């Protein structure tokens, strides 16, 4: 088995996937797992930018600093560099499938496929919402992060 390396993907890489990255990194540290973690997006609008201030505040309320992350665009090469790639919603999954190289070894699925009872469900985009929507995103990404860590630890 290769060392696990996990990539979270959304549209802008400033709201959902940085929150997923922060939540998952915290859970791996808590579990003593050594896993490479990153996140990426599909639109370059925010390339190089830190996460949305509402996402930074939401993670901070849960004791996690994501302020130094920087948005980047997902690439075909990511399929060779990561063992697990998680899309936040169906559009992200379609976008990933459109650049997926033939024969890559990565596992690709929706993030909430990890959470029993939430399979096939999207992490709602909080970008046009309010802080409470970011808290809902946080709850979703933490549930998935815990399930993933439990799976990787066994
Ligand atoms: P994210 O949210 O995909 O969770 O990072 C969005 C961020 C930016 C935009 C849309 C969604 N945008 O249209 O700029």
Short mmCIF file of C-alpha atoms and ligand atoms in Angstrom, two decimals:
data_model
loop_
_atom_site.label_atom_id
_atom_site.label_comp_id
_atom_site.label_asym_id
_atom_site.label_seq_id
_atom_site.Cartn_x
_atom_site.Cartn_y
_atom_site.Cartn_z
CA UNK A 1 0.00 0.00 0.00
CA UNK A 2 1.40 3.44 -0.87
CA UNK A 3 1.43 6.09 1.91
CA UNK A 4 -2.00 7.71 1.83
CA UNK A 5 -2.19 11.16 0.27
CA UNK A 6 -5.55 12.91 0.24
CA UNK A 7 -6.79 15.75 -1.99
CA UNK A 8 -10.06 17.63 -1.43
CA UNK A 9 -11.55 19.44 -4.43
CA UNK A 10 -14.25 22.11 -4.78
CA UNK A 11 -14.89 24.95 -7.23
CA UNK A 12 -12.94 27.91 -5.87
CA UNK A 13 -10.67 26.19 -3.30
CA UNK A 14 -11.46 28.96 -0.84
CA UNK A 15 -14.49 27.61 1.11
CA UNK A 16 -15.32 23.90 1.22
CA UNK A 17 -12.08 22.13 0.28
CA UNK A 18 -9.83 24.22 2.59
CA UNK A 19 -12.26 23.46 5.44
CA UNK A 20 -12.07 19.75 4.54
CA UNK A 21 -8.27 19.96 4.40
CA UNK A 22 -8.12 21.65 7.82
CA UNK A 23 -10.58 19.23 9.44
CA UNK A 24 -8.85 16.17 7.99
CA UNK A 25 -5.37 17.38 8.94
CA UNK A 26 -6.53 17.92 12.54
CA UNK A 27 -8.12 14.45 12.69
CA UNK A 28 -4.98 12.75 11.32
CA UNK A 29 -2.83 14.57 13.86
CA UNK A 30 -5.17 13.52 16.65
CA UNK A 31 -4.98 9.90 15.44
CA UNK A 32 -1.18 10.02 15.00
CA UNK A 33 -1.46 9.23 11.28
CA UNK A 34 1.06 10.53 8.78
CA UNK A 35 -0.93 11.51 5.70
CA UNK A 36 -0.15 14.09 3.01
CA UNK A 37 -3.11 16.46 2.61
CA UNK A 38 -3.93 19.19 0.09
CA UNK A 39 -6.89 20.86 -1.56
CA UNK A 40 -7.58 22.34 -4.99
CA UNK A 41 -10.33 23.93 -7.07
CA UNK A 42 -11.51 24.17 -10.66
CA UNK A 43 -11.79 27.92 -11.15
CA UNK A 44 -8.69 30.10 -11.12
CA UNK A 45 -10.62 33.20 -9.88
CA UNK A 46 -8.95 32.91 -6.49
CA UNK A 47 -5.62 31.29 -7.44
CA UNK A 48 -2.99 32.06 -4.80
CA UNK A 49 -5.56 33.55 -2.43
CA UNK A 50 -6.04 32.40 1.17
CA UNK A 51 -9.40 30.84 2.09
CA UNK A 52 -12.51 33.01 2.36
CA UNK A 53 -12.45 34.94 5.68
CA UNK A 54 -15.69 33.20 6.71
CA UNK A 55 -14.02 29.80 6.23
CA UNK A 56 -10.94 30.97 8.16
CA UNK A 57 -13.18 32.16 11.04
CA UNK A 58 -15.19 28.94 11.03
CA UNK A 59 -12.09 26.74 11.28
CA UNK A 60 -10.67 29.06 13.97
CA UNK A 61 -13.85 28.65 16.04
CA UNK A 62 -12.97 24.94 16.06
CA UNK A 63 -9.33 25.54 16.97
CA UNK A 64 -7.87 25.09 13.49
CA UNK A 65 -5.82 27.62 11.51
CA UNK A 66 -6.37 27.47 7.73
CA UNK A 67 -5.34 31.10 7.10
CA UNK A 68 -2.06 30.20 5.38
CA UNK A 69 -3.52 27.90 2.72
CA UNK A 70 -3.46 29.17 -0.88
CA UNK A 71 -5.95 28.37 -3.62
CA UNK A 72 -4.73 26.37 -6.62
CA UNK A 73 -6.31 24.67 -9.60
CA UNK A 74 -6.60 20.86 -9.75
CA UNK A 75 -4.55 19.15 -12.50
CA UNK A 76 -4.44 15.74 -14.19
CA UNK A 77 -1.13 15.16 -12.39
CA UNK A 78 -3.01 15.18 -9.07
CA UNK A 79 -4.38 11.73 -9.98
CA UNK A 80 -0.85 10.34 -9.82
CA UNK A 81 0.19 12.32 -6.73
CA UNK A 82 -2.76 11.45 -4.45
CA UNK A 83 -4.19 8.09 -3.41
CA UNK A 84 -7.62 9.55 -2.52
CA UNK A 85 -9.39 12.46 -4.24
CA UNK A 86 -12.68 13.73 -2.83
CA UNK A 87 -15.07 16.03 -4.69
CA UNK A 88 -17.38 18.25 -2.64
CA UNK A 89 -20.25 18.12 -5.13
CA UNK A 90 -21.38 16.49 -8.37
CA UNK A 91 -20.06 19.31 -10.55
CA UNK A 92 -16.61 18.96 -8.97
CA UNK A 93 -16.81 15.20 -9.55
CA UNK A 94 -17.72 15.74 -13.22
CA UNK A 95 -14.89 18.27 -13.60
CA UNK A 96 -12.43 15.79 -12.06
CA UNK A 97 -13.64 13.00 -14.36
CA UNK A 98 -13.09 15.32 -17.34
CA UNK A 99 -9.33 15.56 -16.59
CA UNK A 100 -8.90 12.05 -15.13
CA UNK A 101 -5.95 10.33 -16.84
CA UNK A 102 -6.38 6.76 -18.08
CA UNK A 103 -5.17 4.08 -15.65
CA UNK A 104 -4.49 6.31 -12.64
CA UNK A 105 -4.49 4.53 -9.26
CA UNK A 106 -6.36 7.14 -7.17
CA UNK A 107 -9.71 6.52 -5.48
CA UNK A 108 -12.17 9.21 -6.62
CA UNK A 109 -15.55 9.86 -5.00
CA UNK A 110 -17.85 12.42 -3.45
CA UNK A 111 -16.67 13.40 0.04
CA UNK A 112 -19.95 12.51 1.74
CA UNK A 113 -19.82 8.99 0.26
CA UNK A 114 -17.58 8.42 3.31
CA UNK A 115 -20.43 9.12 5.73
CA UNK A 116 -22.99 6.33 6.22
CA UNK A 117 -26.43 7.56 5.19
CA UNK A 118 -25.06 10.56 3.24
CA UNK A 119 -23.78 8.66 0.17
CA UNK A 120 -24.35 10.55 -3.07
CA UNK A 121 -25.01 13.83 -1.24
CA UNK A 122 -23.11 17.06 -2.00
CA UNK A 123 -21.44 19.33 0.55
CA UNK A 124 -23.55 22.46 -0.02
CA UNK A 125 -21.65 25.48 -1.35
CA UNK A 126 -21.67 28.15 1.40
CA UNK A 127 -20.09 30.89 -0.78
CA UNK A 128 -23.35 32.81 -1.32
CA UNK A 129 -24.53 32.01 2.20
CA UNK A 130 -23.86 33.29 5.70
CA UNK A 131 -21.63 32.17 8.56
CA UNK A 132 -24.20 29.54 9.65
CA UNK A 133 -23.82 27.89 6.23
CA UNK A 134 -20.08 27.63 6.84
CA UNK A 135 -20.82 25.90 10.16
CA UNK A 136 -22.96 23.38 8.27
CA UNK A 137 -20.06 22.84 5.86
CA UNK A 138 -17.78 22.33 8.86
CA UNK A 139 -20.09 19.67 10.33
CA UNK A 140 -20.12 17.84 6.97
CA UNK A 141 -16.35 17.91 6.46
CA UNK A 142 -15.62 16.85 10.06
CA UNK A 143 -17.98 13.86 9.75
CA UNK A 144 -16.20 12.82 6.55
CA UNK A 145 -12.73 13.45 8.01
CA UNK A 146 -13.52 11.24 11.00
CA UNK A 147 -14.83 8.45 8.79
CA UNK A 148 -11.78 8.67 6.53
CA UNK A 149 -9.32 8.61 9.43
CA UNK A 150 -11.14 5.60 10.91
CA UNK A 151 -10.87 3.85 7.54
CA UNK A 152 -7.18 4.67 7.07
CA UNK A 153 -6.28 3.67 10.63
CA UNK A 154 -7.65 0.12 10.24
P1 LIG B 1 -15.82 26.79 -2.88
O1 LIG B 1 -16.83 28.04 -2.95
O2 LIG B 1 -15.96 26.09 -4.21
O3 LIG B 1 -16.35 25.98 -1.74
O4 LIG B 1 -14.44 27.36 -2.64
C1 LIG B 1 -16.84 28.98 -3.97
C2 LIG B 1 -15.85 29.94 -4.02
C3 LIG B 1 -15.86 30.90 -5.01
C4 LIG B 1 -16.88 30.89 -5.94
C5 LIG B 1 -17.87 29.93 -5.90
C6 LIG B 1 -17.84 28.95 -4.91
N1 LIG B 1 -16.91 31.91 -6.95
O5 LIG B 1 -17.86 31.90 -7.73
O6 LIG B 1 -16.00 32.76 -6.96
#
